[in-house]
PDB file of C-alpha atoms in Angstrom:
ATOM      1  CA  MET A  23     124.221  77.612 116.017  1.00 41.00           C
ATOM      2  CA  ASN A  24     123.599  74.048 116.008  1.00 44.00           C
ATOM      3  CA  LYS A  25     120.431  71.802 116.126  1.00 45.00           C
ATOM      4  CA  THR A  26     120.560  71.479 120.259  1.00 40.00           C
ATOM      5  CA  THR A  27     121.582  75.296 121.053  1.00 43.00           C
ATOM      6  CA  LEU A  28     118.502  76.424 118.050  1.00 42.00           C
ATOM      7  CA  PHE A  29     115.669  73.524 119.873  1.00 45.00           C
ATOM      8  CA  GLU A  30     115.106  76.401 122.701  1.00 79.00           C
ATOM      9  CA  PRO A  31     113.751  78.961 120.145  1.00 87.00           C
ATOM     10  CA  LEU A  32     112.884  76.457 117.425  1.00 90.00           C
ATOM     11  CA  MET A  33     110.140  74.790 120.184  1.00 91.00           C
ATOM     12  CA  PHE A  34     109.505  78.334 122.350  1.00 93.00           C
ATOM     13  CA  GLY A  35     108.034  79.587 119.156  1.00 95.00           C
ATOM     14  CA  ARG A  36     106.043  76.107 117.721  1.00 95.00           C
ATOM     15  CA  VAL A  37     104.269  76.586 121.748  1.00 95.00           C
ATOM     16  CA  SER A  38     104.053  80.819 120.953  1.00 96.00           C
ATOM     17  CA  ILE A  39     102.376  79.766 117.230  1.00 97.00           C
ATOM     18  CA  PHE A  40      99.902  77.314 118.853  1.00 97.00           C
ATOM     19  CA  ILE A  41      98.861  80.273 121.628  1.00 97.00           C
ATOM     20  CA  TYR A  42      98.510  82.595 118.808  1.00 97.00           C
ATOM     21  CA  VAL A  43      96.997  80.061 117.874  1.00 98.00           C
ATOM     22  CA  VAL A  44      94.343  79.722 120.708  1.00 97.00           C
ATOM     23  CA  GLY A  45      93.828  83.652 120.668  1.00 97.00           C
ATOM     24  CA  LEU A  46      93.082  83.105 116.660  1.00 96.00           C
ATOM     25  CA  PHE A  47      89.731  80.078 117.552  1.00 97.00           C
ATOM     26  CA  LEU A  48      88.862  82.117 120.697  1.00 96.00           C
ATOM     27  CA  SER A  49      87.946  85.351 117.956  1.00 94.00           C
ATOM     28  CA  LEU A  50      86.888  83.385 115.517  1.00 94.00           C
ATOM     29  CA  ASN A  51      83.903  81.503 117.781  1.00 94.00           C
ATOM     30  CA  SER A  52      83.443  85.401 119.106  1.00 91.00           C
ATOM     31  CA  GLY A  53      82.806  86.898 115.650  1.00 87.00           C
ATOM     32  CA  SER A  54      85.044  88.863 113.559  1.00 87.00           C
ATOM     33  CA  VAL A  55      86.194  90.198 111.111  1.00 88.00           C
ATOM     34  CA  LEU A  56      85.815  87.544 108.589  1.00 90.00           C
ATOM     35  CA  GLY A  57      82.130  87.211 109.466  1.00 90.00           C
ATOM     36  CA  SER A  58      81.679  90.911 109.131  1.00 87.00           C
ATOM     37  CA  VAL A  59      82.956  90.575 105.834  1.00 89.00           C
ATOM     38  CA  LEU A  60      81.278  87.550 104.178  1.00 89.00           C
ATOM     39  CA  PHE A  61      78.115  88.926 106.207  1.00 88.00           C
ATOM     40  CA  ILE A  62      77.499  92.702 104.291  1.00 87.00           C
ATOM     41  CA  ASP A  63      79.874  91.765 100.701  1.00 83.00           C
ATOM     42  CA  TYR A  64      79.346  88.773 100.071  1.00 86.00           C
ATOM     43  CA  GLY A  65      75.610  88.204 101.130  1.00 88.00           C
ATOM     44  CA  VAL A  66      76.049  85.394 103.721  1.00 90.00           C
ATOM     45  CA  THR A  67      73.454  84.070 105.920  1.00 93.00           C
ATOM     46  CA  VAL A  68      74.605  85.187 110.185  1.00 91.00           C
ATOM     47  CA  ASP A  69      74.536  81.276 111.045  1.00 93.00           C
ATOM     48  CA  GLN A  70      75.947  80.312 107.902  1.00 94.00           C
ATOM     49  CA  ALA A  71      79.294  83.262 108.459  1.00 92.00           C
ATOM     50  CA  LYS A  72      79.232  82.092 112.017  1.00 94.00           C
ATOM     51  CA  GLN A  73      79.438  78.283 110.998  1.00 96.00           C
ATOM     52  CA  ILE A  74      82.182  78.731 108.677  1.00 95.00           C
ATOM     53  CA  GLU A  75      84.044  80.680 111.441  1.00 96.00           C
ATOM     54  CA  LYS A  76      84.177  78.256 113.510  1.00 96.00           C
ATOM     55  CA  SER A  77      85.033  75.612 110.273  1.00 97.00           C
ATOM     56  CA  ILE A  78      87.847  77.636 110.230  1.00 96.00           C
ATOM     57  CA  ALA A  79      88.525  77.857 113.811  1.00 97.00           C
ATOM     58  CA  ALA A  80      88.873  74.108 113.890  1.00 97.00           C
ATOM     59  CA  ILE A  81      90.701  73.737 111.023  1.00 97.00           C
ATOM     60  CA  PHE A  82      93.441  76.856 112.982  1.00 97.00           C
ATOM     61  CA  LEU A  83      93.280  74.552 115.975  1.00 97.00           C
ATOM     62  CA  ILE A  84      93.933  71.228 114.203  1.00 97.00           C
ATOM     63  CA  LEU A  85      97.079  73.664 112.433  1.00 97.00           C
ATOM     64  CA  GLY A  86      98.176  74.491 116.302  1.00 96.00           C
ATOM     65  CA  PHE A  87      98.013  71.158 117.318  1.00 96.00           C
ATOM     66  CA  ILE A  88     100.972  70.299 114.648  1.00 95.00           C
ATOM     67  CA  SER A  89     102.396  73.352 114.371  1.00 93.00           C
ATOM     68  CA  LEU A  90     104.013  71.604 118.387  1.00 93.00           C
ATOM     69  CA  MET A  91     104.914  68.947 116.599  1.00 91.00           C
ATOM     70  CA  PRO A  92     108.764  69.547 116.353  1.00 84.00           C
ATOM     71  CA  LYS A  93     108.952  67.498 113.438  1.00 83.00           C
ATOM     72  CA  ILE A  94     106.371  68.154 111.706  1.00 86.00           C
ATOM     73  CA  TRP A  95     106.867  72.069 109.619  1.00 89.00           C
ATOM     74  CA  TYR A  96     104.606  72.200 107.109  1.00 89.00           C
ATOM     75  CA  GLY A  97     101.475  73.513 109.339  1.00 93.00           C
ATOM     76  CA  ILE A  98     103.252  76.416 110.400  1.00 96.00           C
ATOM     77  CA  PRO A  99     103.170  78.059 106.744  1.00 96.00           C
ATOM     78  CA  LEU A 100      99.627  77.322 106.880  1.00 97.00           C
ATOM     79  CA  ILE A 101      99.314  79.683 110.498  1.00 97.00           C
ATOM     80  CA  GLY A 102     101.477  82.287 108.954  1.00 97.00           C
ATOM     81  CA  ILE A 103      99.040  82.890 105.366  1.00 97.00           C
ATOM     82  CA  GLY A 104      96.048  82.917 107.675  1.00 96.00           C
ATOM     83  CA  ALA A 105      97.504  85.293 110.354  1.00 97.00           C
ATOM     84  CA  PHE A 106      98.086  87.191 106.502  1.00 97.00           C
ATOM     85  CA  ILE A 107      94.845  87.021 105.448  1.00 95.00           C
ATOM     86  CA  PHE A 108      93.566  87.972 108.571  1.00 94.00           C
ATOM     87  CA  ALA A 109      95.365  91.167 108.926  1.00 94.00           C
ATOM     88  CA  TYR A 110      94.227  91.933 105.072  1.00 94.00           C
ATOM     89  CA  LEU A 111      90.969  91.582 105.644  1.00 92.00           C
ATOM     90  CA  THR A 112      91.160  93.359 109.652  1.00 90.00           C
ATOM     91  CA  GLN A 113      92.539  96.933 107.246  1.00 89.00           C
ATOM     92  CA  ASP A 114      90.203  97.160 104.555  1.00 84.00           C
ATOM     93  CA  PHE A 115      87.077  96.035 106.275  1.00 81.00           C
ATOM     94  CA  GLY A 116      87.945  96.261 110.036  1.00 70.00           C
ATOM     95  CA  GLY A 117      86.945  99.418 110.502  1.00 67.00           C
ATOM     96  CA  GLY A 118      88.200 101.070 113.615  1.00 70.00           C
ATOM     97  CA  PHE A 119      91.119 103.795 114.675  1.00 70.00           C
ATOM     98  CA  PHE A 120      94.144 102.844 113.009  1.00 79.00           C
ATOM     99  CA  THR A 121      92.084  99.644 111.037  1.00 85.00           C
ATOM    100  CA  LYS A 122      94.233 101.330 107.903  1.00 88.00           C
ATOM    101  CA  TRP A 123      97.633  99.886 109.636  1.00 92.00           C
ATOM    102  CA  SER A 124      96.761  96.515 110.205  1.00 93.00           C
ATOM    103  CA  LEU A 125      98.700  94.762 107.722  1.00 94.00           C
ATOM    104  CA  ILE A 126     101.795  96.220 109.636  1.00 95.00           C
ATOM    105  CA  SER A 127     100.119  96.335 113.666  1.00 95.00           C
ATOM    106  CA  GLN A 128     100.761  92.579 113.568  1.00 96.00           C
ATOM    107  CA  SER A 129     103.195  91.851 111.060  1.00 97.00           C
ATOM    108  CA  PRO A 130     104.466  89.515 114.208  1.00 97.00           C
ATOM    109  CA  ARG A 131     101.382  87.703 113.318  1.00 97.00           C
ATOM    110  CA  TYR A 132     102.131  86.047 109.922  1.00 98.00           C
ATOM    111  CA  LEU A 133     106.100  87.227 110.365  1.00 98.00           C
ATOM    112  CA  LEU A 134     105.987  84.136 114.015  1.00 98.00           C
ATOM    113  CA  PRO A 135     105.722  81.842 111.521  1.00 97.00           C
ATOM    114  CA  PHE A 136     107.131  82.158 108.755  1.00 97.00           C
ATOM    115  CA  GLY A 137     110.671  83.438 110.659  1.00 97.00           C
ATOM    116  CA  LEU A 138     110.371  79.954 112.441  1.00 96.00           C
ATOM    117  CA  VAL A 139     110.172  77.903 109.675  1.00 95.00           C
ATOM    118  CA  PHE A 140     113.040  79.228 107.994  1.00 95.00           C
ATOM    119  CA  LEU A 141     115.018  78.815 111.511  1.00 93.00           C
ATOM    120  CA  THR A 142     114.681  76.234 111.063  1.00 89.00           C
ATOM    121  CA  PHE A 143     117.035  74.304 108.184  1.00 89.00           C
ATOM    122  CA  GLU A 144     120.303  75.304 108.813  1.00 87.00           C
ATOM    123  CA  ASN A 145     120.794  77.291 105.067  1.00 93.00           C
ATOM    124  CA  THR A 146     118.305  79.590 105.959  1.00 94.00           C
ATOM    125  CA  LYS A 147     118.361  80.964 109.103  1.00 93.00           C
ATOM    126  CA  LYS A 148     119.473  84.708 109.151  1.00 94.00           C
ATOM    127  CA  ILE A 149     116.825  84.745 106.562  1.00 96.00           C
ATOM    128  CA  GLY A 150     114.265  83.682 109.781  1.00 96.00           C
ATOM    129  CA  VAL A 151     116.179  86.159 111.097  1.00 96.00           C
ATOM    130  CA  GLN A 152     115.810  89.303 109.333  1.00 97.00           C
ATOM    131  CA  LEU A 153     111.989  88.295 109.460  1.00 97.00           C
ATOM    132  CA  PHE A 154     111.951  88.287 112.875  1.00 98.00           C
ATOM    133  CA  ARG A 155     113.833  92.028 113.327  1.00 97.00           C
ATOM    134  CA  ILE A 156     111.697  93.340 110.242  1.00 98.00           C
ATOM    135  CA  GLY A 157     108.453  92.023 112.905  1.00 98.00           C
ATOM    136  CA  VAL A 158     109.575  94.092 116.440  1.00 98.00           C
ATOM    137  CA  VAL A 159     110.499  96.961 114.103  1.00 98.00           C
ATOM    138  CA  LEU A 160     107.153  97.394 111.683  1.00 98.00           C
ATOM    139  CA  VAL A 161     105.717  97.034 115.668  1.00 97.00           C
ATOM    140  CA  PHE A 162     107.485  99.043 116.899  1.00 98.00           C
ATOM    141  CA  PHE A 163     107.461 101.603 114.804  1.00 98.00           C
ATOM    142  CA  ILE A 164     103.880 101.504 113.859  1.00 97.00           C
ATOM    143  CA  HIS A 165     102.804 101.655 117.007  1.00 96.00           C
ATOM    144  CA  GLY A 166     105.082 105.133 118.128  1.00 97.00           C
ATOM    145  CA  LEU A 167     103.331 106.289 115.421  1.00 96.00           C
ATOM    146  CA  GLU A 168      99.913 105.202 116.434  1.00 95.00           C
ATOM    147  CA  SER A 169     101.404 106.244 119.656  1.00 95.00           C
ATOM    148  CA  LEU A 170     102.076 109.579 118.509  1.00 95.00           C
ATOM    149  CA  GLN A 171      98.488 110.233 115.951  1.00 93.00           C
ATOM    150  CA  SER A 172      97.014 109.876 120.046  1.00 91.00           C
ATOM    151  CA  HIS A 173      95.430 106.612 119.074  1.00 91.00           C
ATOM    152  CA  PRO A 174      92.397 106.811 121.590  1.00 88.00           C
ATOM    153  CA  TYR A 175      92.272 103.477 122.459  1.00 89.00           C
ATOM    154  CA  PHE A 176      96.678 103.468 124.118  1.00 92.00           C
ATOM    155  CA  ALA A 177      95.429 106.689 125.445  1.00 91.00           C
ATOM    156  CA  GLU A 178      91.856 104.668 127.826  1.00 92.00           C
ATOM    157  CA  TYR A 179      94.312 102.715 128.185  1.00 92.00           C
ATOM    158  CA  ILE A 180      96.933 104.091 130.565  1.00 92.00           C
ATOM    159  CA  LEU A 181      93.601 106.362 131.726  1.00 93.00           C
ATOM    160  CA  ASN A 182      91.766 103.071 132.968  1.00 91.00           C
ATOM    161  CA  SER A 183      95.306 101.617 134.128  1.00 90.00           C
ATOM    162  CA  PHE A 184      96.044 105.044 136.241  1.00 90.00           C
ATOM    163  CA  GLU A 185      92.653 104.810 138.006  1.00 90.00           C
ATOM    164  CA  TYR A 186      92.644 101.256 138.527  1.00 89.00           C
ATOM    165  CA  LEU A 187      95.800 101.251 140.722  1.00 88.00           C
ATOM    166  CA  GLY A 188      94.900 104.393 142.018  1.00 91.00           C
ATOM    167  CA  ILE A 189      96.416 106.900 141.659  1.00 90.00           C
ATOM    168  CA  PRO A 190      94.660 110.457 139.297  1.00 87.00           C
ATOM    169  CA  ILE A 191      95.701 111.560 135.822  1.00 90.00           C
ATOM    170  CA  TYR A 192      94.361 113.454 133.248  1.00 91.00           C
ATOM    171  CA  GLU A 193      93.587 113.326 130.504  1.00 92.00           C
ATOM    172  CA  ASP A 194      95.978 115.722 129.556  1.00 93.00           C
ATOM    173  CA  GLN A 195      98.293 113.676 131.412  1.00 94.00           C
ATOM    174  CA  ALA A 196      98.285 110.469 129.460  1.00 93.00           C
ATOM    175  CA  LEU A 197      98.545 111.647 125.959  1.00 95.00           C
ATOM    176  CA  LEU A 198     101.764 113.457 126.480  1.00 96.00           C
ATOM    177  CA  MET A 199     103.134 110.139 128.204  1.00 95.00           C
ATOM    178  CA  LEU A 200     101.261 108.559 125.278  1.00 95.00           C
ATOM    179  CA  LYS A 201     103.533 110.601 122.525  1.00 96.00           C
ATOM    180  CA  ILE A 202     106.849 110.035 125.270  1.00 97.00           C
ATOM    181  CA  ILE A 203     106.019 106.806 124.697  1.00 97.00           C
ATOM    182  CA  GLY A 204     106.056 106.858 121.120  1.00 97.00           C
ATOM    183  CA  GLY A 205     108.929 107.923 120.778  1.00 97.00           C
ATOM    184  CA  ILE A 206     110.355 105.989 123.233  1.00 97.00           C
ATOM    185  CA  ASP A 207     108.948 103.376 120.442  1.00 98.00           C
ATOM    186  CA  ILE A 208     110.277 104.815 117.383  1.00 98.00           C
ATOM    187  CA  LEU A 209     113.723 104.658 119.205  1.00 98.00           C
ATOM    188  CA  VAL A 210     113.636 101.109 119.826  1.00 98.00           C
ATOM    189  CA  ALA A 211     112.801 100.350 115.748  1.00 98.00           C
ATOM    190  CA  ALA A 212     115.540 102.440 114.572  1.00 98.00           C
ATOM    191  CA  LEU A 213     117.491 100.485 117.274  1.00 98.00           C
ATOM    192  CA  VAL A 214     116.843  97.275 116.551  1.00 97.00           C
ATOM    193  CA  LEU A 215     117.376  98.053 113.027  1.00 97.00           C
ATOM    194  CA  PHE A 216     120.450 100.095 112.613  1.00 97.00           C
ATOM    195  CA  SER A 217     121.664  98.171 115.656  1.00 95.00           C
ATOM    196  CA  PRO A 218     120.454  95.867 117.770  1.00 95.00           C
ATOM    197  CA  SER A 219     121.439  94.663 120.528  1.00 96.00           C
ATOM    198  CA  VAL A 220     120.862  92.307 123.615  1.00 96.00           C
ATOM    199  CA  PHE A 221     119.678  95.172 125.785  1.00 96.00           C
ATOM    200  CA  ILE A 222     117.294  96.258 122.876  1.00 97.00           C
ATOM    201  CA  TYR A 223     115.109  93.547 122.051  1.00 97.00           C
ATOM    202  CA  ALA A 224     114.915  92.599 126.497  1.00 97.00           C
ATOM    203  CA  TRP A 225     113.861  96.550 126.742  1.00 97.00           C
ATOM    204  CA  ALA A 226     111.278  94.858 123.170  1.00 97.00           C
ATOM    205  CA  SER A 227     110.650  92.381 125.638  1.00 97.00           C
ATOM    206  CA  ILE A 228     109.579  94.597 128.815  1.00 97.00           C
ATOM    207  CA  TRP A 229     107.750  95.931 127.601  1.00 97.00           C
ATOM    208  CA  VAL A 230     105.491  94.294 125.481  1.00 97.00           C
ATOM    209  CA  LEU A 231     105.840  93.021 128.038  1.00 96.00           C
ATOM    210  CA  ILE A 232     104.305  95.108 130.259  1.00 95.00           C
ATOM    211  CA  THR A 233     101.058  96.611 127.566  1.00 95.00           C
ATOM    212  CA  PHE A 234     100.167  93.135 128.180  1.00 95.00           C
ATOM    213  CA  VAL A 235      99.429  94.084 132.208  1.00 93.00           C
ATOM    214  CA  ILE A 236      98.249  97.300 130.870  1.00 92.00           C
ATOM    215  CA  ARG A 237      95.712  95.273 129.543  1.00 91.00           C
ATOM    216  CA  PHE A 238      94.772  93.778 131.698  1.00 90.00           C
ATOM    217  CA  LEU A 239      94.406  96.158 134.409  1.00 87.00           C
ATOM    218  CA  SER A 240      92.077  98.213 132.554  1.00 86.00           C
ATOM    219  CA  PHE A 241      89.777  95.603 131.128  1.00 85.00           C
ATOM    220  CA  GLY A 242      90.642  92.333 133.840  1.00 85.00           C
ATOM    221  CA  TRP A 243      90.813  89.621 132.009  1.00 83.00           C
ATOM    222  CA  LEU A 244      88.650  89.869 128.968  1.00 82.00           C
ATOM    223  CA  MET A 245      91.059  91.046 127.385  1.00 86.00           C
ATOM    224  CA  HIS A 246      92.929  87.462 126.702  1.00 92.00           C
ATOM    225  CA  LYS A 247      91.896  86.715 123.818  1.00 93.00           C
ATOM    226  CA  GLU A 248      93.368  90.345 122.505  1.00 93.00           C
ATOM    227  CA  VAL A 249      97.170  88.675 124.228  1.00 95.00           C
ATOM    228  CA  LEU A 250      97.173  86.198 122.750  1.00 96.00           C
ATOM    229  CA  LEU A 251      96.111  87.392 119.757  1.00 96.00           C
ATOM    230  CA  ARG A 252      99.640  89.881 120.543  1.00 96.00           C
ATOM    231  CA  TRP A 253     101.977  87.410 121.548  1.00 97.00           C
ATOM    232  CA  PRO A 254     104.055  87.051 119.438  1.00 97.00           C
ATOM    233  CA  ASN A 255     104.978  90.887 119.599  1.00 97.00           C
ATOM    234  CA  LEU A 256     106.334  89.212 122.590  1.00 97.00           C
ATOM    235  CA  VAL A 257     107.650  86.053 120.424  1.00 96.00           C
ATOM    236  CA  LEU A 258     110.133  87.674 118.567  1.00 97.00           C
ATOM    237  CA  PRO A 259     112.323  89.640 120.226  1.00 97.00           C
ATOM    238  CA  LEU A 260     112.631  86.885 123.691  1.00 96.00           C
ATOM    239  CA  ILE A 261     113.819  84.426 120.051  1.00 96.00           C
ATOM    240  CA  LEU A 262     116.039  87.771 118.902  1.00 96.00           C
ATOM    241  CA  LEU A 263     117.279  87.970 122.295  1.00 96.00           C
ATOM    242  CA  SER A 264     117.878  83.841 122.948  1.00 94.00           C
ATOM    243  CA  ILE A 265     119.914  83.743 119.468  1.00 93.00           C
ATOM    244  CA  MET A 266     121.991  86.930 120.450  1.00 93.00           C
ATOM    245  CA  LEU A 267     122.795  84.813 124.700  1.00 92.00           C
ATOM    246  CA  ILE A 268     123.064  81.974 122.556  1.00 89.00           C
ATOM    247  CA  GLU A 269     125.598  83.445 119.486  1.00 87.00           C
ATOM    248  CA  GLU A 270     127.868  85.718 122.491  1.00 86.00           C
ATOM    249  CA  LYS A 271     128.179  82.565 124.528  1.00 84.00           C
ATOM    250  CA  ARG A 272     129.206  80.248 121.218  1.00 82.00           C
ATOM    251  CA  LYS A 273     131.793  82.763 120.353  1.00 80.00           C
ATOM    252  CA  ASN A 274     133.272  83.447 123.773  1.00 76.00           C
ATOM    253  CA  ASN A 275     133.888  79.570 124.623  1.00 71.00           C
ATOM    254  CA  GLU A 276     135.430  80.005 121.229  1.00 65.00           C
ATOM    255  CA  SER A 277     137.817  82.892 122.390  1.00 56.00           C
ATOM    256  CA  VAL A 278     138.134  80.969 125.410  1.00 50.00           C
ATOM    257  CA  PHE A 279     139.461  77.012 123.376  1.00 48.00           C
ATOM    258  CA  GLN A 280     141.705  79.904 121.493  1.00 52.00           C
ATOM    259  CA  LEU A 281     143.232  81.073 124.695  1.00 48.00           C
TER     260      LEU A 281
END
């Protein structure tokens, strides 16, 4: 791969980091786990906690704009570090369903920036690709596991989506569908880990896009922050797909010239 062929995946990655940052900005401004930690564990007043959240949100937004500049990369790992910290806080202080696995389920949010930095440089591209693969494996595996354990939010998404479409469905049917989906997700994780292909990356991308649609069908445009925060879930398989297609095209061109 040369600089020209890598331009599109790299630029798409930078734009996607900015999209995630916008979601983080909106989340921090509307109240996040960080505010709860500051208030409950550190005795910061509610107003002070909100101000700290807004200040951090502004810093991330600036870093997001910097990440859009092709020749400047140093802001990208800072976004990755921030995403990792928020995943850790959610895991330890989130208090919601399955938040104990947040470091895994949110891994694309910090592996996208870290992987993109490695992908930027010629001698570390392979590390970037492997980080992206790890992110896809982790997010599909953990969501598959959550589905097999009948995650109540996932079941609610299915019920609400079918209700929106005017199709009657019972809770036990939704839970059965959830277990089937969970099995497929774990299969996808295994295939990405042991036998990655254009088809499996395409399927992973399409499925993540479908989950975004399901969120909107379930709760309307109020889910826009949740979708923006989960944008890296879609980006990782898409970039891997584009890189694999670029590689296949390059190999085909080389074989033609050899003939």
